[in-house]
Amino acid sequence: MTKPVYVLNGPNLNRLGKREPEIYGTVTLAEVEEICARAAGDTGVVFRQTNSEERMIDWIHEAIDDSCALLINPAAFTFYSMAIMDALKMYSHPLIEFHITNIHRREKMYHHSLVSGVATAVMAGTGPRGYGHAVRLLLEMVAEGQAA
C-alpha cells in the first residue's frame, strides 16, 4: 500500500474564506482539502491544520514515518520557528513549502523563510488552487524517486 501525501497547514488557515478575503480569497480550508484529495487520487491525503507549533512538530514527526511526500503551509511559523525547521530537516521525502500569497510581494517581515532552506521546492502566490498543483508535483517527484 502506498503511503499518503501529508498536507499540513499552520496558524490561522482555519479561517480561510473569512480572513482577509482580499488577500487570501474566499476558498475555505474544507474546499482546499477537497482540491488536495482530488489531486492525490488513489494515493490519498492526510490533511490537517493547527494553530499549535507543538502539534505541527508532532505531525511532521508522524509524516517522517507515514507519508510519501509532504506539502506544508507553515503560515506564520515560516518566519520564526526553528523547531519546525529542525523537524523538517529530518524529512527525507519530497517536501514543498507552500504559501497562498507571494510572500516576496508582501511586507519585508514575510520575505525570509526558515523553511525554504530545507524544502525540496517552494510554491507561493498561486492562491488556494496551487495546493492541487503542489500535490500533483509531489506525486511526480515520488514517482521519479526524488528525495528531499
Coordinates of N, CA, C and O in Angstrom, one line a residue:
M1 N 0.8 -1.2 0.0 CA 0.0 0.0 0.0 C 0.9 1.2 0.0 O 1.8 1.3 0.7
T2 N 0.5 2.2 -0.8 CA 1.3 3.4 -0.9 C 0.9 4.3 0.3 O -0.2 4.4 0.7
K3 N 2.0 5.0 0.8 CA 1.8 5.9 1.8 C 1.1 7.2 1.3 O 1.4 7.6 0.1
P4 N 0.3 7.9 2.1 CA -0.4 9.1 1.6 C 0.6 10.3 1.5 O 1.6 10.3 2.1
V5 N 0.1 11.3 0.9 CA 0.7 12.7 0.9 C 0.2 13.4 2.1 O -1.0 13.4 2.4
Y6 N 1.0 13.9 3.0 CA 0.6 14.7 4.1 C 0.5 16.2 3.6 O 1.4 16.7 3.0
V7 N -0.6 16.9 4.0 CA -0.7 18.3 3.8 C -1.0 18.9 5.1 O -2.0 18.7 5.8
L8 N 0.0 19.7 5.6 CA -0.1 20.3 6.9 C -0.2 21.8 6.8 O 0.6 22.5 6.0
N9 N -1.1 22.4 7.5 CA -1.4 23.8 7.4 C -1.3 24.5 8.8 O -1.7 23.9 9.8
G10 N -0.6 25.6 8.8 CA -0.3 26.3 10.1 C -1.4 27.3 10.5 O -2.5 27.2 10.1
P11 N -1.0 28.2 11.4 CA -1.9 29.1 12.1 C -2.8 29.9 11.2 O -2.3 30.5 10.2
N12 N -4.0 30.1 11.7 CA -5.0 31.0 11.1 C -5.5 30.5 9.7 O -6.5 31.1 9.2
L13 N -5.0 29.4 9.2 CA -5.5 28.9 7.9 C -6.9 28.3 8.1 O -7.6 28.1 7.1
N14 N -7.3 27.9 9.3 CA -8.7 27.5 9.6 C -9.7 28.6 9.3 O -10.9 28.4 9.1
R15 N -9.2 29.8 9.1 CA -10.1 31.0 8.9 C -10.1 31.3 7.4 O -10.7 32.4 7.0
L16 N -9.5 30.5 6.5 CA -9.6 30.8 5.1 C -11.0 30.9 4.6 O -11.9 30.2 5.1
G17 N -11.2 31.8 3.7 CA -12.5 32.2 3.2 C -13.2 33.3 4.0 O -14.0 34.0 3.5
K18 N -12.7 33.5 5.2 CA -13.2 34.6 6.1 C -12.2 35.6 6.4 O -12.4 36.8 6.5
R19 N -10.9 35.2 6.6 CA -9.8 36.0 6.9 C -9.3 36.8 5.7 O -8.8 36.1 4.8
E20 N -9.3 38.1 5.8 CA -8.8 38.9 4.7 C -9.0 38.3 3.3 O -8.0 38.0 2.6
P21 N -10.3 38.2 2.9 CA -10.5 37.6 1.6 C -9.9 38.4 0.4 O -9.6 37.8 -0.6
E22 N -9.6 39.7 0.6 CA -9.0 40.5 -0.4 C -7.5 40.0 -0.6 O -7.0 40.2 -1.7
I23 N -7.0 39.3 0.4 CA -5.6 38.8 0.2 C -5.6 37.3 -0.1 O -4.9 36.8 -1.0
Y24 N -6.4 36.6 0.7 CA -6.4 35.1 0.6 C -7.5 34.5 -0.2 O -7.5 33.3 -0.4
G25 N -8.5 35.3 -0.6 CA -9.6 34.8 -1.4 C -10.7 34.2 -0.5 O -10.7 34.3 0.7
T26 N -11.7 33.6 -1.1 CA -12.9 33.1 -0.4 C -13.0 31.6 -0.3 O -14.0 31.1 0.2
V27 N -12.0 30.9 -0.9 CA -12.0 29.5 -0.8 C -11.7 29.1 0.7 O -10.8 29.6 1.3
T28 N -12.5 28.1 1.2 CA -12.3 27.7 2.6 C -11.3 26.6 2.7 O -11.0 25.9 1.7
L29 N -10.9 26.3 3.9 CA -9.9 25.2 4.1 C -10.6 23.9 3.7 O -9.9 23.0 3.2
A30 N -11.9 23.7 4.0 CA -12.5 22.5 3.6 C -12.5 22.3 2.1 O -12.3 21.2 1.6
E31 N -12.6 23.4 1.3 CA -12.5 23.3 -0.2 C -11.1 23.0 -0.6 O -10.9 22.2 -1.5
V32 N -10.1 23.5 0.1 CA -8.7 23.2 -0.2 C -8.5 21.7 0.1 O -7.8 21.0 -0.7
E33 N -9.0 21.2 1.1 CA -8.9 19.7 1.4 C -9.4 18.9 0.2 O -8.8 17.9 -0.2
E34 N -10.6 19.3 -0.3 CA -11.2 18.6 -1.5 C -10.2 18.7 -2.7 O -10.1 17.7 -3.4
I35 N -9.7 19.8 -2.9 CA -8.7 20.0 -4.0 C -7.5 19.0 -3.9 O -7.1 18.4 -4.8
C36 N -7.0 19.0 -2.6 CA -5.9 18.1 -2.4 C -6.2 16.6 -2.5 O -5.5 15.8 -3.1
A37 N -7.4 16.2 -2.0 CA -7.8 14.8 -2.1 C -8.0 14.4 -3.6 O -7.6 13.3 -4.0
R38 N -8.6 15.3 -4.4 CA -8.8 15.0 -5.9 C -7.4 14.9 -6.5 O -7.2 14.0 -7.3
A39 N -6.5 15.8 -6.2 CA -5.1 15.7 -6.8 C -4.4 14.5 -6.4 O -3.6 13.9 -7.2
A40 N -4.5 14.0 -5.1 CA -3.8 12.9 -4.7 C -4.4 11.6 -5.2 O -3.7 10.6 -5.3
G41 N -5.7 11.6 -5.6 CA -6.3 10.4 -6.1 C -6.1 9.2 -5.2 O -6.3 9.3 -4.0
D42 N -5.7 8.0 -5.8 CA -5.7 6.8 -5.0 C -4.6 6.8 -4.0 O -4.6 6.0 -3.0
T43 N -3.6 7.7 -4.1 CA -2.5 7.8 -3.1 C -3.1 8.2 -1.8 O -2.6 7.8 -0.7
G44 N -4.0 9.1 -1.8 CA -4.7 9.6 -0.6 C -3.9 10.7 0.0 O -2.8 11.0 -0.3
V45 N -4.6 11.4 0.9 CA -4.0 12.6 1.6 C -4.4 12.6 3.0 O -5.5 12.2 3.4
V46 N -3.5 13.0 3.9 CA -3.8 13.2 5.3 C -3.7 14.8 5.4 O -2.6 15.4 5.1
F47 N -4.8 15.4 5.6 CA -4.9 16.9 5.6 C -5.2 17.4 7.0 O -6.2 17.0 7.6
R48 N -4.4 18.3 7.4 CA -4.5 18.8 8.8 C -4.2 20.3 8.9 O -3.4 20.8 8.1
Q49 N -4.8 20.9 9.9 CA -4.5 22.3 10.2 C -4.4 22.5 11.7 O -5.1 21.8 12.5
T50 N -3.4 23.3 12.2 CA -3.3 23.6 13.6 C -2.8 25.0 13.8 O -2.1 25.6 13.0
N51 N -3.1 25.5 15.0 CA -2.6 26.8 15.4 C -1.5 26.6 16.4 O -1.0 27.5 17.0
S52 N -1.2 25.3 16.7 CA -0.2 25.0 17.7 C 1.1 24.5 17.1 O 1.2 23.6 16.3
E53 N 2.2 25.1 17.5 CA 3.5 24.7 17.0 C 3.9 23.3 17.4 O 4.4 22.5 16.6
E54 N 3.6 23.0 18.7 CA 3.8 21.7 19.2 C 3.1 20.6 18.4 O 3.7 19.6 18.0
R55 N 1.9 20.8 18.1 CA 1.1 19.8 17.3 C 1.7 19.7 15.9 O 1.8 18.6 15.3
M56 N 2.1 20.8 15.3 CA 2.7 20.8 13.9 C 3.9 19.9 13.9 O 4.1 19.1 13.0
I57 N 4.8 20.1 14.9 CA 6.0 19.3 15.0 C 5.7 17.8 15.2 O 6.3 17.0 14.5
D58 N 4.7 17.5 16.0 CA 4.3 16.1 16.2 C 3.8 15.5 14.8 O 4.1 14.4 14.5
W59 N 3.1 16.3 14.0 CA 2.6 15.8 12.7 C 3.7 15.6 11.7 O 3.7 14.7 10.9
I60 N 4.7 16.5 11.8 CA 5.9 16.4 10.9 C 6.6 15.1 11.3 O 7.0 14.3 10.4
H61 N 6.8 14.8 12.6 CA 7.4 13.5 13.0 C 6.6 12.3 12.5 O 7.2 11.4 12.0
E62 N 5.3 12.4 12.6 CA 4.4 11.4 12.0 C 4.6 11.2 10.5 O 4.7 10.1 10.0
A63 N 4.7 12.3 9.8 CA 4.9 12.3 8.4 C 6.2 11.6 8.0 O 6.3 11.0 6.9
I64 N 7.2 11.8 8.8 CA 8.5 11.2 8.5 C 8.4 9.7 8.3 O 9.0 9.1 7.4
D65 N 7.5 9.1 9.1 CA 7.4 7.6 9.1 C 6.2 7.2 8.2 O 6.2 6.1 7.6
D66 N 5.2 8.0 8.0 CA 3.9 7.5 7.5 C 3.5 8.2 6.1 O 2.4 7.9 5.7
S67 N 4.4 9.0 5.5 CA 4.0 9.6 4.3 C 5.0 9.4 3.1 O 6.1 9.0 3.4
C68 N 4.5 9.6 1.9 CA 5.4 9.5 0.8 C 5.9 10.9 0.4 O 6.9 11.0 -0.4
A69 N 5.2 11.9 0.8 CA 5.6 13.3 0.5 C 4.9 14.3 1.4 O 3.9 13.9 2.0
L70 N 5.4 15.5 1.5 CA 4.8 16.5 2.4 C 4.6 17.8 1.8 O 5.6 18.3 1.2
L71 N 3.5 18.3 1.9 CA 3.1 19.7 1.5 C 2.8 20.5 2.8 O 1.9 20.1 3.5
I72 N 3.6 21.5 3.1 CA 3.4 22.3 4.3 C 3.2 23.7 4.0 O 4.0 24.3 3.2
N73 N 2.1 24.3 4.5 CA 1.9 25.7 4.5 C 2.1 26.1 6.0 O 1.2 26.1 6.8
P74 N 3.3 26.5 6.3 CA 3.6 26.8 7.8 C 3.0 28.1 8.2 O 3.1 28.4 9.4
A75 N 2.5 28.9 7.3 CA 2.0 30.2 7.7 C 3.0 31.0 8.5 O 4.1 31.0 8.2
A76 N 2.5 31.6 9.6 CA 3.4 32.4 10.4 C 4.6 31.6 11.0 O 5.7 32.2 11.2
F77 N 4.5 30.3 11.2 CA 5.6 29.5 11.6 C 6.8 29.6 10.7 O 8.0 29.4 11.1
T78 N 6.6 29.9 9.4 CA 7.6 30.0 8.4 C 8.7 30.9 8.8 O 9.9 30.7 8.5
F79 N 8.4 32.0 9.5 CA 9.3 33.1 9.7 C 10.0 33.1 11.1 O 10.9 33.9 11.3
Y80 N 9.6 32.2 12.0 CA 10.3 32.2 13.3 C 10.5 30.9 13.9 O 11.3 30.8 14.9
S81 N 9.9 29.8 13.4 CA 10.0 28.5 14.1 C 11.2 27.7 13.7 O 11.2 26.9 12.7
M82 N 12.3 27.8 14.5 CA 13.4 27.0 14.3 C 13.1 25.5 14.6 O 13.7 24.6 14.0
A83 N 12.2 25.3 15.5 CA 11.8 23.9 15.9 C 11.1 23.2 14.7 O 11.4 22.0 14.5
I84 N 10.3 23.9 14.0 CA 9.6 23.3 12.8 C 10.7 23.1 11.7 O 10.7 22.0 11.1
M85 N 11.6 24.0 11.5 CA 12.6 23.9 10.6 C 13.5 22.6 10.9 O 13.8 21.8 10.0
D86 N 13.8 22.5 12.2 CA 14.6 21.3 12.6 C 13.9 20.0 12.4 O 14.5 19.0 12.0
A87 N 12.6 20.0 12.7 CA 11.8 18.8 12.4 C 11.8 18.5 10.9 O 11.9 17.3 10.5
L88 N 11.6 19.5 10.1 CA 11.6 19.3 8.6 C 12.9 18.8 8.1 O 13.0 18.1 7.1
K89 N 14.0 19.2 8.7 CA 15.4 18.7 8.3 C 15.4 17.2 8.3 O 16.2 16.6 7.6
M90 N 14.6 16.5 9.2 CA 14.6 15.1 9.3 C 13.8 14.4 8.2 O 13.8 13.2 8.1
Y91 N 13.0 15.2 7.5 CA 12.1 14.6 6.4 C 12.9 14.3 5.2 O 13.6 15.1 4.6
S92 N 12.9 13.0 4.7 CA 13.7 12.6 3.6 C 13.0 12.4 2.3 O 13.6 11.9 1.3
H93 N 11.7 12.7 2.3 CA 10.9 12.5 1.0 C 10.7 13.9 0.4 O 11.0 14.9 1.0
P94 N 10.1 14.0 -0.8 CA 9.8 15.3 -1.4 C 9.0 16.2 -0.4 O 8.0 15.7 0.1
L95 N 9.4 17.4 -0.3 CA 8.8 18.4 0.6 C 8.6 19.7 -0.1 O 9.6 20.3 -0.6
I96 N 7.4 20.2 -0.2 CA 7.1 21.5 -0.7 C 6.6 22.4 0.3 O 5.6 22.1 1.1
E97 N 7.3 23.6 0.4 CA 6.8 24.7 1.3 C 5.8 25.5 0.4 O 6.1 25.8 -0.7
F98 N 4.6 25.7 0.9 CA 3.6 26.4 0.1 C 3.0 27.6 0.8 O 2.8 27.6 2.0
H99 N 2.8 28.6 0.0 CA 2.1 29.8 0.5 C 1.1 30.3 -0.5 O 1.3 30.3 -1.7
I100 N -0.1 30.6 0.0 CA -1.2 31.1 -0.9 C -0.8 32.3 -1.6 O -1.1 32.5 -2.8
T101 N -0.2 33.3 -0.9 CA 0.2 34.5 -1.5 C 1.7 34.5 -1.8 O 2.4 33.6 -1.3
N102 N 2.1 35.4 -2.6 CA 3.5 35.6 -2.9 C 4.2 36.3 -1.8 O 4.0 37.6 -1.7
I103 N 4.8 35.6 -0.9 CA 5.4 36.3 0.3 C 6.4 37.3 0.0 O 6.6 38.2 0.8
H104 N 7.0 37.2 -1.2 CA 8.0 38.2 -1.6 C 7.4 39.5 -2.1 O 8.2 40.5 -2.2
R105 N 6.2 39.6 -2.3 CA 5.5 40.8 -2.7 C 4.8 41.5 -1.5 O 4.2 42.5 -1.7
R106 N 5.0 40.9 -0.4 CA 4.3 41.4 0.8 C 5.3 42.2 1.7 O 6.5 42.4 1.3
E107 N 4.9 42.5 2.9 CA 5.8 43.3 3.7 C 7.1 42.6 4.0 O 7.2 41.3 4.0
K108 N 8.2 43.3 4.3 CA 9.5 42.8 4.4 C 9.6 41.6 5.4 O 10.4 40.7 5.3
M109 N 8.8 41.7 6.5 CA 8.8 40.6 7.5 C 8.5 39.3 7.0 O 8.8 38.3 7.6
Y110 N 7.8 39.2 5.8 CA 7.4 38.0 5.2 C 8.4 37.4 4.2 O 8.2 36.4 3.6
H111 N 9.6 38.1 4.0 CA 10.5 37.7 3.0 C 11.5 36.6 3.3 O 12.0 36.0 2.4
H112 N 11.7 36.4 4.6 CA 12.7 35.4 5.0 C 12.1 34.1 5.6 O 11.6 34.2 6.7
S113 N 12.2 33.0 4.9 CA 11.6 31.8 5.4 C 12.7 30.9 5.9 O 13.7 30.6 5.3
L114 N 12.4 30.4 7.1 CA 13.3 29.4 7.7 C 13.1 28.0 7.1 O 14.0 27.2 7.1
V115 N 12.0 27.8 6.5 CA 11.6 26.5 5.9 C 12.2 26.3 4.5 O 12.6 25.2 4.1
S116 N 12.3 27.4 3.7 CA 12.8 27.2 2.4 C 14.1 26.5 2.2 O 14.3 25.7 1.3
G117 N 15.0 26.7 3.2 CA 16.3 26.1 3.1 C 16.3 24.6 3.3 O 17.3 23.9 2.9
V118 N 15.2 24.0 3.8 CA 15.1 22.6 3.9 C 14.1 21.9 3.0 O 14.0 20.7 3.0
A119 N 13.4 22.7 2.3 CA 12.3 22.2 1.4 C 12.9 21.8 0.1 O 13.9 22.3 -0.4
T120 N 12.3 20.8 -0.6 CA 12.7 20.4 -1.9 C 12.4 21.5 -2.9 O 13.1 21.8 -3.8
A121 N 11.2 22.1 -2.7 CA 10.7 23.2 -3.6 C 9.8 24.2 -2.8 O 9.4 23.8 -1.7
V122 N 9.6 25.3 -3.3 CA 8.8 26.4 -2.7 C 7.8 26.8 -3.8 O 8.1 27.1 -4.9
M123 N 6.5 26.9 -3.4 CA 5.5 27.4 -4.2 C 4.8 28.6 -3.5 O 4.4 28.4 -2.3
A124 N 4.6 29.7 -4.1 CA 4.0 30.9 -3.5 C 3.3 31.7 -4.5 O 3.7 31.8 -5.7
G125 N 2.1 32.2 -4.1 CA 1.4 33.2 -5.0 C 0.4 32.6 -6.0 O -0.1 33.3 -6.8
T126 N 0.2 31.3 -5.8 CA -0.8 30.6 -6.8 C -2.2 30.6 -6.3 O -3.1 30.0 -6.9
G127 N -2.4 31.1 -5.1 CA -3.7 31.0 -4.5 C -4.1 29.6 -4.0 O -3.2 28.7 -4.1
P128 N -5.3 29.4 -3.5 CA -5.6 28.1 -3.0 C -5.6 27.0 -4.0 O -5.3 25.8 -3.7
R129 N -5.8 27.3 -5.3 CA -5.8 26.3 -6.4 C -4.4 25.7 -6.5 O -4.2 24.6 -7.0
G130 N -3.4 26.4 -6.0 CA -2.0 25.9 -6.1 C -1.7 24.7 -5.3 O -0.8 23.9 -5.5
Y131 N -2.6 24.4 -4.2 CA -2.4 23.2 -3.4 C -2.5 22.0 -4.3 O -1.8 21.0 -4.2
G132 N -3.5 22.0 -5.2 CA -3.6 20.8 -6.1 C -2.4 20.6 -7.0 O -2.0 19.5 -7.2
H133 N -1.9 21.7 -7.6 CA -0.7 21.6 -8.4 C 0.5 21.1 -7.6 O 1.2 20.3 -8.0
A134 N 0.6 21.5 -6.3 CA 1.7 21.1 -5.4 C 1.6 19.6 -5.1 O 2.6 18.9 -5.2
V135 N 0.4 19.1 -4.9 CA 0.2 17.7 -4.6 C 0.6 16.9 -5.8 O 1.3 15.9 -5.7
R136 N 0.1 17.3 -7.0 CA 0.5 16.6 -8.2 C 2.0 16.6 -8.5 O 2.6 15.6 -8.8
L137 N 2.6 17.7 -8.2 CA 4.1 17.8 -8.4 C 4.8 16.9 -7.4 O 5.7 16.2 -7.8
L138 N 4.3 16.8 -6.2 CA 4.9 15.9 -5.2 C 4.8 14.4 -5.6 O 5.7 13.7 -5.5
L139 N 3.6 14.1 -6.2 CA 3.5 12.7 -6.7 C 4.4 12.4 -7.8 O 4.9 11.3 -7.9
E140 N 4.6 13.4 -8.7 CA 5.6 13.2 -9.8 C 7.0 13.0 -9.2 O 7.8 12.1 -9.6
M141 N 7.4 13.8 -8.2 CA 8.7 13.6 -7.5 C 8.8 12.3 -6.9 O 9.9 11.6 -7.0
V142 N 7.8 11.8 -6.2 CA 7.8 10.5 -5.6 C 8.0 9.4 -6.7 O 8.8 8.5 -6.6
A143 N 7.3 9.5 -7.8 CA 7.4 8.5 -8.9 C 8.8 8.5 -9.5 O 9.3 7.5 -9.9
E144 N 9.4 9.7 -9.5 CA 10.8 9.8 -10.1 C 11.9 9.4 -9.0 O 13.1 9.4 -9.3
G145 N 11.4 9.1 -7.8 CA 12.4 8.7 -6.8 C 13.2 9.9 -6.2 O 14.2 9.7 -5.6
Q146 N 12.6 11.1 -6.4 CA 13.3 12.3 -5.8 C 13.2 12.3 -4.3 O 12.1 12.2 -3.8
A147 N 14.3 12.6 -3.7 CA 14.3 12.8 -2.2 C 14.4 14.3 -1.9 O 14.5 15.1 -2.8
A148 N 14.2 14.5 -0.6 CA 14.2 16.0 -0.2 C 15.5 16.6 -0.5 O 16.6 16.0 -0.7

